[in-house]
Every structure is written in C-alpha cells, then in structure tokens.
Tab-separated table of C-alpha atoms in Angstrom:
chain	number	residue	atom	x	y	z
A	1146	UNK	CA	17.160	-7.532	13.927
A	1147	UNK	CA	20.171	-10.127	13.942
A	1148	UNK	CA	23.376	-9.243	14.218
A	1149	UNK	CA	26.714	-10.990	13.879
A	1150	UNK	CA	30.435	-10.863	14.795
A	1151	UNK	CA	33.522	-13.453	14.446
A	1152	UNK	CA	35.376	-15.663	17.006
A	1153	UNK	CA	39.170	-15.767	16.452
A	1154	UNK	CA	41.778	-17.282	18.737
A	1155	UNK	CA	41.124	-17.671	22.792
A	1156	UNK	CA	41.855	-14.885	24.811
A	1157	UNK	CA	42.486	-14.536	28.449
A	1158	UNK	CA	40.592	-13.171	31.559
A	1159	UNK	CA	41.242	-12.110	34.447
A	1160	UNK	CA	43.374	-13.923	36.889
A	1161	UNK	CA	41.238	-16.772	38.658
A	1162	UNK	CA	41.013	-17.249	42.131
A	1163	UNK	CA	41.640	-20.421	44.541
A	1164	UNK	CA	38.610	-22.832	44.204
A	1165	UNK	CA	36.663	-25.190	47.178
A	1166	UNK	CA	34.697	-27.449	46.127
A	1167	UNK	CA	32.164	-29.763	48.175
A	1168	UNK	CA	30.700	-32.995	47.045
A	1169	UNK	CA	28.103	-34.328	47.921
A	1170	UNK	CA	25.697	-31.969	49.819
A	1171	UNK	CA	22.603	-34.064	50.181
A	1172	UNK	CA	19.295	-32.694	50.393
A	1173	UNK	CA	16.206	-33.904	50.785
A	1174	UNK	CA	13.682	-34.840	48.167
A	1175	UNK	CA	10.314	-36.287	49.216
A	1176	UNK	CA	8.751	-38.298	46.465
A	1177	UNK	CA	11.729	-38.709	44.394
A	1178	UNK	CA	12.747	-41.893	45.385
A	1179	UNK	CA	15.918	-40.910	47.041
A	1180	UNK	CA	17.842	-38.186	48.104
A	1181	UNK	CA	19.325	-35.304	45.868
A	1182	UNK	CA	23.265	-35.326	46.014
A	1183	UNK	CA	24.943	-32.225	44.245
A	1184	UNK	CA	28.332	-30.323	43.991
A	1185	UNK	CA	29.346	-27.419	45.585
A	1186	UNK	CA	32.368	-25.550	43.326
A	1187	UNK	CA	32.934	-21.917	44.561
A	1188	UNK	CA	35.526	-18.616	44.760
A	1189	UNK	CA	37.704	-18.626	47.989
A	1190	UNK	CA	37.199	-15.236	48.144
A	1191	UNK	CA	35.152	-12.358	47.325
A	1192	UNK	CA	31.501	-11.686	48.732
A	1193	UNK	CA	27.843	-11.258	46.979
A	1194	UNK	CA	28.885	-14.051	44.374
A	1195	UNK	CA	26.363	-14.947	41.790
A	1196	UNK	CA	24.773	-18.751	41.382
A	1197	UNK	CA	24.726	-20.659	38.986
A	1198	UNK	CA	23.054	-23.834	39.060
A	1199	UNK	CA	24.285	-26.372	35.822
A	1200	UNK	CA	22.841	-29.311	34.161
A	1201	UNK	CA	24.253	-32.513	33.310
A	1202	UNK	CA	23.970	-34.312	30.314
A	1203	UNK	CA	22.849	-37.404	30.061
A	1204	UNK	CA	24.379	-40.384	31.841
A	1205	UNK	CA	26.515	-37.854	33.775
A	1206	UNK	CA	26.887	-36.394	37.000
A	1207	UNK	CA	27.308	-33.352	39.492
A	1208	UNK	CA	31.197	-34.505	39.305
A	1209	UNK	CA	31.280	-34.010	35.249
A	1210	UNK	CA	32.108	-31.076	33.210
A	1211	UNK	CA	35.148	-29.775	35.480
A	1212	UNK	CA	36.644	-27.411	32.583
A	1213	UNK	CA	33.177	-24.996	32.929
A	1214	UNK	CA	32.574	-25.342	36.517
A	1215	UNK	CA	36.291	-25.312	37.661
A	1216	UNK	CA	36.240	-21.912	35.057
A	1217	UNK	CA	32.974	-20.193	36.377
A	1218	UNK	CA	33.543	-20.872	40.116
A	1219	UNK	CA	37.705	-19.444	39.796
A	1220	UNK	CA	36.025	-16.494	37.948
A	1221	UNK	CA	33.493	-15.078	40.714
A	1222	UNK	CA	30.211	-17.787	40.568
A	1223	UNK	CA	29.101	-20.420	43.319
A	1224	UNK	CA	28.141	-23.135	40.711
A	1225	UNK	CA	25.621	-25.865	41.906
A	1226	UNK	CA	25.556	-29.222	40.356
A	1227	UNK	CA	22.764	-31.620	40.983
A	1228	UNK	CA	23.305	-35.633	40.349
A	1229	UNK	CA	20.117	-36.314	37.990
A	1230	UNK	CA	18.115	-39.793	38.375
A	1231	UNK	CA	19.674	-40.594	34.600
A	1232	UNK	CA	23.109	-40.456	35.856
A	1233	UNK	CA	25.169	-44.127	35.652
A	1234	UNK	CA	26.764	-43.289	38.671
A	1235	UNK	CA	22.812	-44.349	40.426
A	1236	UNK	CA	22.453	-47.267	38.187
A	1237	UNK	CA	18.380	-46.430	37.562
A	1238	UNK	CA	17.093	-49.308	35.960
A	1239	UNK	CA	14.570	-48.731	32.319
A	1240	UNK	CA	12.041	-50.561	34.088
A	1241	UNK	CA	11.678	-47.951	37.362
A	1242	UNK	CA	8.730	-46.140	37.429
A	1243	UNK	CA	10.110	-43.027	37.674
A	1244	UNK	CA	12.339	-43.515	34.264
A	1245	UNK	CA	9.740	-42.181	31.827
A	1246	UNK	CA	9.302	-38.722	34.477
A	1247	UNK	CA	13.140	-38.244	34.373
A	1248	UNK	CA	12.637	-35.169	32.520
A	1249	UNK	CA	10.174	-33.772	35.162
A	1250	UNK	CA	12.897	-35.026	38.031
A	1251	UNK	CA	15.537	-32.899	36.584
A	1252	UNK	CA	13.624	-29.462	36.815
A	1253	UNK	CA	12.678	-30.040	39.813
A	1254	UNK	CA	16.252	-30.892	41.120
A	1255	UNK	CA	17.422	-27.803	39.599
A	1256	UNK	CA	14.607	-25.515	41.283
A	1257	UNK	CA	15.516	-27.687	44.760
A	1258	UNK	CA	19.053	-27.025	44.716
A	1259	UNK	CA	18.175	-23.364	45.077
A	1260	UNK	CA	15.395	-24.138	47.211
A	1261	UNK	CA	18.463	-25.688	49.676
A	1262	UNK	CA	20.175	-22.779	49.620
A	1263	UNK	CA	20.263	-22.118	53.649
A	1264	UNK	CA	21.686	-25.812	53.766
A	1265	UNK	CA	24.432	-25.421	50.886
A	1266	UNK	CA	26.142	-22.326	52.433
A	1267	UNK	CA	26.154	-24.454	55.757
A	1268	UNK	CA	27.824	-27.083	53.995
A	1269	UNK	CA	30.496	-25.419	51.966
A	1270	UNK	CA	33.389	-23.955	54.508
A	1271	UNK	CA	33.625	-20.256	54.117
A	1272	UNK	CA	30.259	-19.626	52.142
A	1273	UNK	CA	28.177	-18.585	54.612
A	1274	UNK	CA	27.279	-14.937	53.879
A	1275	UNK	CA	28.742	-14.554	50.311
A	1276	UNK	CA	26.004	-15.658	48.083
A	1277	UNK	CA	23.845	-13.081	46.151
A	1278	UNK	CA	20.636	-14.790	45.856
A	1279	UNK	CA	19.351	-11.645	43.994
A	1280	UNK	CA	21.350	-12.899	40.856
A	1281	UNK	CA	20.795	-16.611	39.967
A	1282	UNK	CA	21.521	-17.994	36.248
A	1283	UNK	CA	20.898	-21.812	34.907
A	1284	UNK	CA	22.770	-23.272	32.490
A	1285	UNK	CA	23.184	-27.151	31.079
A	1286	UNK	CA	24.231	-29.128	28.323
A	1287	UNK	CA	22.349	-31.442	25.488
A	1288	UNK	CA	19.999	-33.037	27.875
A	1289	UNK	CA	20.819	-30.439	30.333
A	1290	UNK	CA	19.776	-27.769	28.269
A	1291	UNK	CA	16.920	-29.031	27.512
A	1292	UNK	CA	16.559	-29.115	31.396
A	1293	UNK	CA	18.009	-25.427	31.694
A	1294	UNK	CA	15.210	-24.111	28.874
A	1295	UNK	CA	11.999	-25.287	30.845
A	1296	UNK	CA	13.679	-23.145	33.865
A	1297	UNK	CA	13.578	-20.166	30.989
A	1298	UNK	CA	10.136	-20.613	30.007
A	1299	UNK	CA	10.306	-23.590	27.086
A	1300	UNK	CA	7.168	-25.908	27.194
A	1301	UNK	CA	6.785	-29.571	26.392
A	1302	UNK	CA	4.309	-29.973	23.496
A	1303	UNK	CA	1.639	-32.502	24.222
A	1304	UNK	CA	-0.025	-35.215	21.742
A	1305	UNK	CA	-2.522	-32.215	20.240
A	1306	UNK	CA	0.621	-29.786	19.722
A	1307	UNK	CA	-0.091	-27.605	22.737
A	1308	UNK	CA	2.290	-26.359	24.893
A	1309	UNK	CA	2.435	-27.979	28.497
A	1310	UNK	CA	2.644	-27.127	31.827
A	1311	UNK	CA	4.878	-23.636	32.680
A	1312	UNK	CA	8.061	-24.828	34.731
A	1313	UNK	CA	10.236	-21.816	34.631
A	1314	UNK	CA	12.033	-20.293	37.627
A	1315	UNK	CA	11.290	-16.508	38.545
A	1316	UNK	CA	15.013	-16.653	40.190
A	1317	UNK	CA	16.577	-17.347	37.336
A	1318	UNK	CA	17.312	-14.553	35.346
A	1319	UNK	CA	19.427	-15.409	32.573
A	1320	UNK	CA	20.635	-18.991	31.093
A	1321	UNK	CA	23.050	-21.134	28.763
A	1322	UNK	CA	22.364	-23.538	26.700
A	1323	UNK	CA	24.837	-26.019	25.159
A	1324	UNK	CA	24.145	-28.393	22.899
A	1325	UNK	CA	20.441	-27.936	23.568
A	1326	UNK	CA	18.230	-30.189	21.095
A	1327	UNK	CA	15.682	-28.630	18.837
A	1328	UNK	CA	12.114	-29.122	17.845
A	1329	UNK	CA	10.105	-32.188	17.811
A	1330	UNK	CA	7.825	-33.895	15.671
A	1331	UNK	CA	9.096	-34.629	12.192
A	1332	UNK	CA	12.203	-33.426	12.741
A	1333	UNK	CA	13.285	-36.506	15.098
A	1334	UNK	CA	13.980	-39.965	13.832
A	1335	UNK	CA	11.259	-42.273	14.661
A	1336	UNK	CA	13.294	-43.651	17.160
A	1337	UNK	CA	13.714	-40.502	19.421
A	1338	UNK	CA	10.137	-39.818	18.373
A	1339	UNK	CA	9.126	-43.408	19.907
A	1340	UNK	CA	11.589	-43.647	23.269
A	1341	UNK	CA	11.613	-39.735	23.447
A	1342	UNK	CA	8.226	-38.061	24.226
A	1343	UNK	CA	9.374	-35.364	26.163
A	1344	UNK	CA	11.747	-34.189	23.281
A	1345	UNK	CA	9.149	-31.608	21.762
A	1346	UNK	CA	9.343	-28.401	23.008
A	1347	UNK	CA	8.025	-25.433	22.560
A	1348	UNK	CA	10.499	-22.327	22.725
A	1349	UNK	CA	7.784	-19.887	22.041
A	1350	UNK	CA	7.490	-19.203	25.706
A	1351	UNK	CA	11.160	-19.093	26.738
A	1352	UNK	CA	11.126	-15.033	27.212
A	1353	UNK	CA	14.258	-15.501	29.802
A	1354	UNK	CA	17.571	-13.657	28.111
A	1355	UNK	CA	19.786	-16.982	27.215
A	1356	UNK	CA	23.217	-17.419	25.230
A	1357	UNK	CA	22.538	-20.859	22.902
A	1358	UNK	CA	26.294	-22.430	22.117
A	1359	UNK	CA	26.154	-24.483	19.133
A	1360	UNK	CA	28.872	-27.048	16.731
A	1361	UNK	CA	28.109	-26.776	13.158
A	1362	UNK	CA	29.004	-30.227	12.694
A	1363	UNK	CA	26.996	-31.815	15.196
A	1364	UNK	CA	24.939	-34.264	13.273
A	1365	UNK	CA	22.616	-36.081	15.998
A	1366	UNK	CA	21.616	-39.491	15.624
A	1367	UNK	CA	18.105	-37.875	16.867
A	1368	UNK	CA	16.985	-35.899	14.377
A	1369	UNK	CA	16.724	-36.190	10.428
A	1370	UNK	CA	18.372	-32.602	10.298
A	1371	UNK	CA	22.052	-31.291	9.923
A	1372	UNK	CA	23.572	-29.237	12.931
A	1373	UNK	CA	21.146	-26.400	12.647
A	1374	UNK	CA	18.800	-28.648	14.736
A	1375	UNK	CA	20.802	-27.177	17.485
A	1376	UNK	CA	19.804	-23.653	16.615
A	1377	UNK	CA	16.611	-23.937	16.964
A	1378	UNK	CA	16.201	-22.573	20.963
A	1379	UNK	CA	18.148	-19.351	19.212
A	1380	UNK	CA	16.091	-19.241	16.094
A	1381	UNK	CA	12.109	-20.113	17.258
A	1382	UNK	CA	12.719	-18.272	20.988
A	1383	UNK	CA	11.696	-14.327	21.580
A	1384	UNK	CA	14.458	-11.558	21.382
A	1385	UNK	CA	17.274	-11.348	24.021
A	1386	UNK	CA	18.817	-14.339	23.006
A	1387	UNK	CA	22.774	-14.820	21.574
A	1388	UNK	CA	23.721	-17.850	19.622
A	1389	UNK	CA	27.481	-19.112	19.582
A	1390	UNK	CA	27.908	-21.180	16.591
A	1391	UNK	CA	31.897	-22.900	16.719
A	1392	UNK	CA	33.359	-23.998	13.694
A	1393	UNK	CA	33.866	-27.841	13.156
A	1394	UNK	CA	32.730	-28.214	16.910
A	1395	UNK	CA	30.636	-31.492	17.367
A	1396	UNK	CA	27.876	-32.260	20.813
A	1397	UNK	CA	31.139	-31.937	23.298
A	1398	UNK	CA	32.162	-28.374	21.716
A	1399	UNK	CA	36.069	-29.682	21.722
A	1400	UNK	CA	35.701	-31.504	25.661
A	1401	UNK	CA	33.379	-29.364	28.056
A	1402	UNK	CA	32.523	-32.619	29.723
A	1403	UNK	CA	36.238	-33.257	31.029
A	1404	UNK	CA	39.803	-33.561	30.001
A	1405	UNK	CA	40.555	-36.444	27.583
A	1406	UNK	CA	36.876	-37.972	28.187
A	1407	UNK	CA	36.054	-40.545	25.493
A	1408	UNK	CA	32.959	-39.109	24.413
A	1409	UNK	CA	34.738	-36.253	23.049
A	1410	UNK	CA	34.829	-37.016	19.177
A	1411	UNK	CA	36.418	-33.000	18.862
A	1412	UNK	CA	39.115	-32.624	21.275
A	1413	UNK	CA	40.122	-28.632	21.229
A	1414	UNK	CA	41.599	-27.148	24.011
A	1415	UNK	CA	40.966	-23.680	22.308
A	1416	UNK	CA	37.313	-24.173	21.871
A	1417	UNK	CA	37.249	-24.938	25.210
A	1418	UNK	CA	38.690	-22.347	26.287
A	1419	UNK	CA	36.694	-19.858	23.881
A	1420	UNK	CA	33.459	-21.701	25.758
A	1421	UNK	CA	34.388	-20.871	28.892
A	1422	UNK	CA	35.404	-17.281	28.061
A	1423	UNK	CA	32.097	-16.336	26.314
A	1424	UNK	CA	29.634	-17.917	28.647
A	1425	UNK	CA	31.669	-16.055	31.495
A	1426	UNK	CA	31.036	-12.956	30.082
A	1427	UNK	CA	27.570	-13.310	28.681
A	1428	UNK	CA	26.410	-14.057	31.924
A	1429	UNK	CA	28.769	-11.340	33.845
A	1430	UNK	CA	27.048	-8.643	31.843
A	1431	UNK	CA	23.593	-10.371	31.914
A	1432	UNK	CA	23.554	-10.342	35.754
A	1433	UNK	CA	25.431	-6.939	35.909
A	1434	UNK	CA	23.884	-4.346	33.682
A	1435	UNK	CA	27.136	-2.091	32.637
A	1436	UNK	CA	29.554	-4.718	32.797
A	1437	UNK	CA	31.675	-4.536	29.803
A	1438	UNK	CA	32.521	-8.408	30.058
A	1439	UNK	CA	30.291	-9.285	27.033
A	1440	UNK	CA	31.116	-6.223	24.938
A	1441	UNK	CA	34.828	-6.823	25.561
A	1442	UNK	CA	34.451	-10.325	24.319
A	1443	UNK	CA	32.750	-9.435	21.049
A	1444	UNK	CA	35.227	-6.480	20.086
A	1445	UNK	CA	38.118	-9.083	20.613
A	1446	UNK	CA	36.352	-11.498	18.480
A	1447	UNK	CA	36.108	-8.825	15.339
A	1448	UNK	CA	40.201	-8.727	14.863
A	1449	UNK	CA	40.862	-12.405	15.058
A	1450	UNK	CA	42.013	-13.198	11.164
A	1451	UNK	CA	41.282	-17.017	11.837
A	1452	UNK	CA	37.563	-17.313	13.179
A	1453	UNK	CA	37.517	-20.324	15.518
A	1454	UNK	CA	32.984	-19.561	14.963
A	1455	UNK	CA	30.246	-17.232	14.703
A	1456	UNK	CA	28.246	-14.604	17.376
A	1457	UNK	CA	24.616	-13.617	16.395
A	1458	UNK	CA	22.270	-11.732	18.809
A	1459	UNK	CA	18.743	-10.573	18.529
C-alpha cells in the first residue's frame, strides 16, 4: 500500500564535520581503454563510516555535484566518485569503439571502485581503518541513475522485450536515484529510441530498497511523456522503494550538480538543501535499522504549511 506525506521548508541536521577530499585515485582497469580516475570525499573523523559510491550524469565528472558529496561526506559517508568514459573532461570521441558500451563501462566502474577499496583507503590520508565495508549504498543522477539501478537489480530490455543480463551488486544494499529516466519503447522520442538503445529498462528486477527523487516539471526532450516519466523506477519497481517528488523542480532538482552551474534551469538553494537532507536520512536509516533519521525527516515534513513536494513509500 502507498503512502504519502508533505515536504515544507528545509530543516537542519546535525552539525557537519571537517571534510578531505582526494582527487584523482587511479586504478586500474584492464580492457577499458584507460585507467579509472575517481574522487575520494570523506569525514575527518569518526570510524566504521559507510560508502557510498555516486554516479555522474552525463558529460560530467568525479569533480561534479559538490553540494551532495560535500553534504554526505561532512555528515558521516566516504563517498566515491568515478570519472565515466562519457565525461568531457576525457574528450571520447562518437566514433571510439567503446562509445556505444558506455553504459556497460559505467557499471563496471562503479562495481571497480569498490573492488579498489584496499587501494582507496591507502590513498586518502587518515582513512585507513575507518571504512565499514559491511554497509555500501549507490546512488547517481539522470544517466547516473540509470547507472545506480542496474547495481539494484534493473535490466536492459533487449530487441524481443526480454530483460538482459543481471548486473547488480550484492554489496550494495540500498540506493538513490535522481533524475533516473523511465521506460523505453514508445515512450521515447524516436530520437532517443534511435541513438539510445540501452535506454529500456526493465525495473521489474530491481528488488534493492531505493529512494527515487523526482521534479514534477521535468519535461525531457527524451520521452513523449510529462514528468511522470521520471517516476517510473518508483512506480514499475517491487516494494521498499520511496519516491521524492519536488514541486516545480526540473532534471537539476534546483542545482545538485554545483553552485551557479549553467545547466541549472531551477536554481533553489532550498531544494537543494531539502535533497541533501532526505537522501541523508533515507540512507542513514536504510543502512542502520533503528535509526530515526528517516522517520525524523518525514514527521518534520507533515507541519510545514508551504510544501516545497511530495513523500510516497511502498
């Protein structure tokens, strides 16, 4: 059964701590072409910190999206940030063979950033010792989610309508998706449908608990339907799922990607600020069973009198 709440003005959370950040820890990545570069962002202090590894967007890189990862990493996380083969900063030309498998690339970044684990504490000064590899979560944005939902168990349809291979991560226990694109087929514009193969998933499978953040007016060029495209890894995915829908929030959810980026068409600082509040604490109480961070969250949304957006669960 679905249930619902309300979002109403940010509120705060507890007092972040001093962040170090290390960029870039290369590691190795037979067959790829080239070496995997990512960024490092984590707490000064504390010990058995969670991991989160996140997903770009398209065109970006591990050195995007500094308002979430500066956020997570000051509130407890080591957050891991791969450079994807589709980011401008490595100039990939259309015509490179590896192009049309860029999809493919990206999971498997993601799953070898934690395979490099051993080398990434090395790296970062001070890590060595704190991680707890027992609790890992994934989370990405538009293209990045799309990313972050194989990890939870989505499958790429094939020509026939069947579900592809199985790429999820046993390690990763709980994910985020932002922005993620929805189903395939008729529901993309025959351009996507042409230059976009890979864009036809399957959320059937994805059984991994996930929070899906959504803008209800994020009309994509991609598809021939409305916002609630973006819905769909909430709507056609099994139970233990939350959907954050934001009020007049378009693809960048009011600048996730940076401050004062151009591709932010819906500049909100509060939005922002509400995004990095509720993914916190989803993923707080996802990875700590008895945390109240979640439940705190959603009984401060209920007395807001001016909604900034929506909470469902199922």
């Amino acid at each position: 059964m679905s249930q619902s709440t309300v979002l109403p003005a940010a509120a705060s959370t507890s007092t972040p701590a001093p962040v170090v950040s290390v960029s870039p820890v290369v590691l190795s990545a037979p067959g790829r072409g080239e070496d995997l570069q990512v960024r490092v962002s984590a707490p000064a202090t504390g010990r058995e910190l969670p991991i989160m590894v996140f997903a770009h967007g398209f065109g970006a890189s591990c050195n995007s999206y500094a308002p979430l990862v500066n956020f997570w990493a000051a509130h407890g996380f080591v957050v891991i940030q791969p450079t994807f083969l589709d980011s401008k900063t490595l100039g990939l030309s259309p015509e490179d063979s590896r192009t049309p498998s860029i999809w493919r690339f990206r999971v498997e970044d993601m799953k070898r950033s934690l395979d490099g684990l051993d080398l990434i504490e090395a790296s970062v000064p001070g890590l060595q010792g704190r991680l707890d590899r027992s609790r890992v979560a994934a989370a990405g944005h538009s293209y990045g989610a799309q990313t972050t939902g194989m990890l939870l168990g989505a499958r790429v349809l094939d020509s026939g309508g069947f579900p592809g291979k199985d790429m999820s991560d046993p390690r990763i226990k709980v994910g985020v998706l932002l922005s993620a694109t929805g189903r395939g087929g008729e529901d993309l514009t025959p351009f996507a449908a042409e230059h976009f193969p890979f864009m036809n998933p399957s959320f059937a499978e994805m059984t991994t608990p996930a929070l899906v953040v959504a803008g209800d007016q994020d009309d994509s060029p991609l598809s021939v339907r409305g916002p609630d495209w973006f819905t769909d890894a909430y709507t056609l995915s099994p139970e233990d799922k939350c959907l954050v829908t934001f009020f007049g929030a378009e693809h960048m959810l009011g600048g996730i990607s940076g401050d004062l980026v151009t591709e932010t068409t819906d500049e909100n600082p509060e939005r922002v600020a509400w995004v990095q509040r509720l993914t916190w604490a989803y993923l707080r109480s996802a990875l700590y069973p008895g945390d109240p961070a979640w439940s705190a969250a959603c009984a401060a949304l209920m007395d807001s009198p001016k909604p900034l957006g929506r909470v469902e669960w199922k």
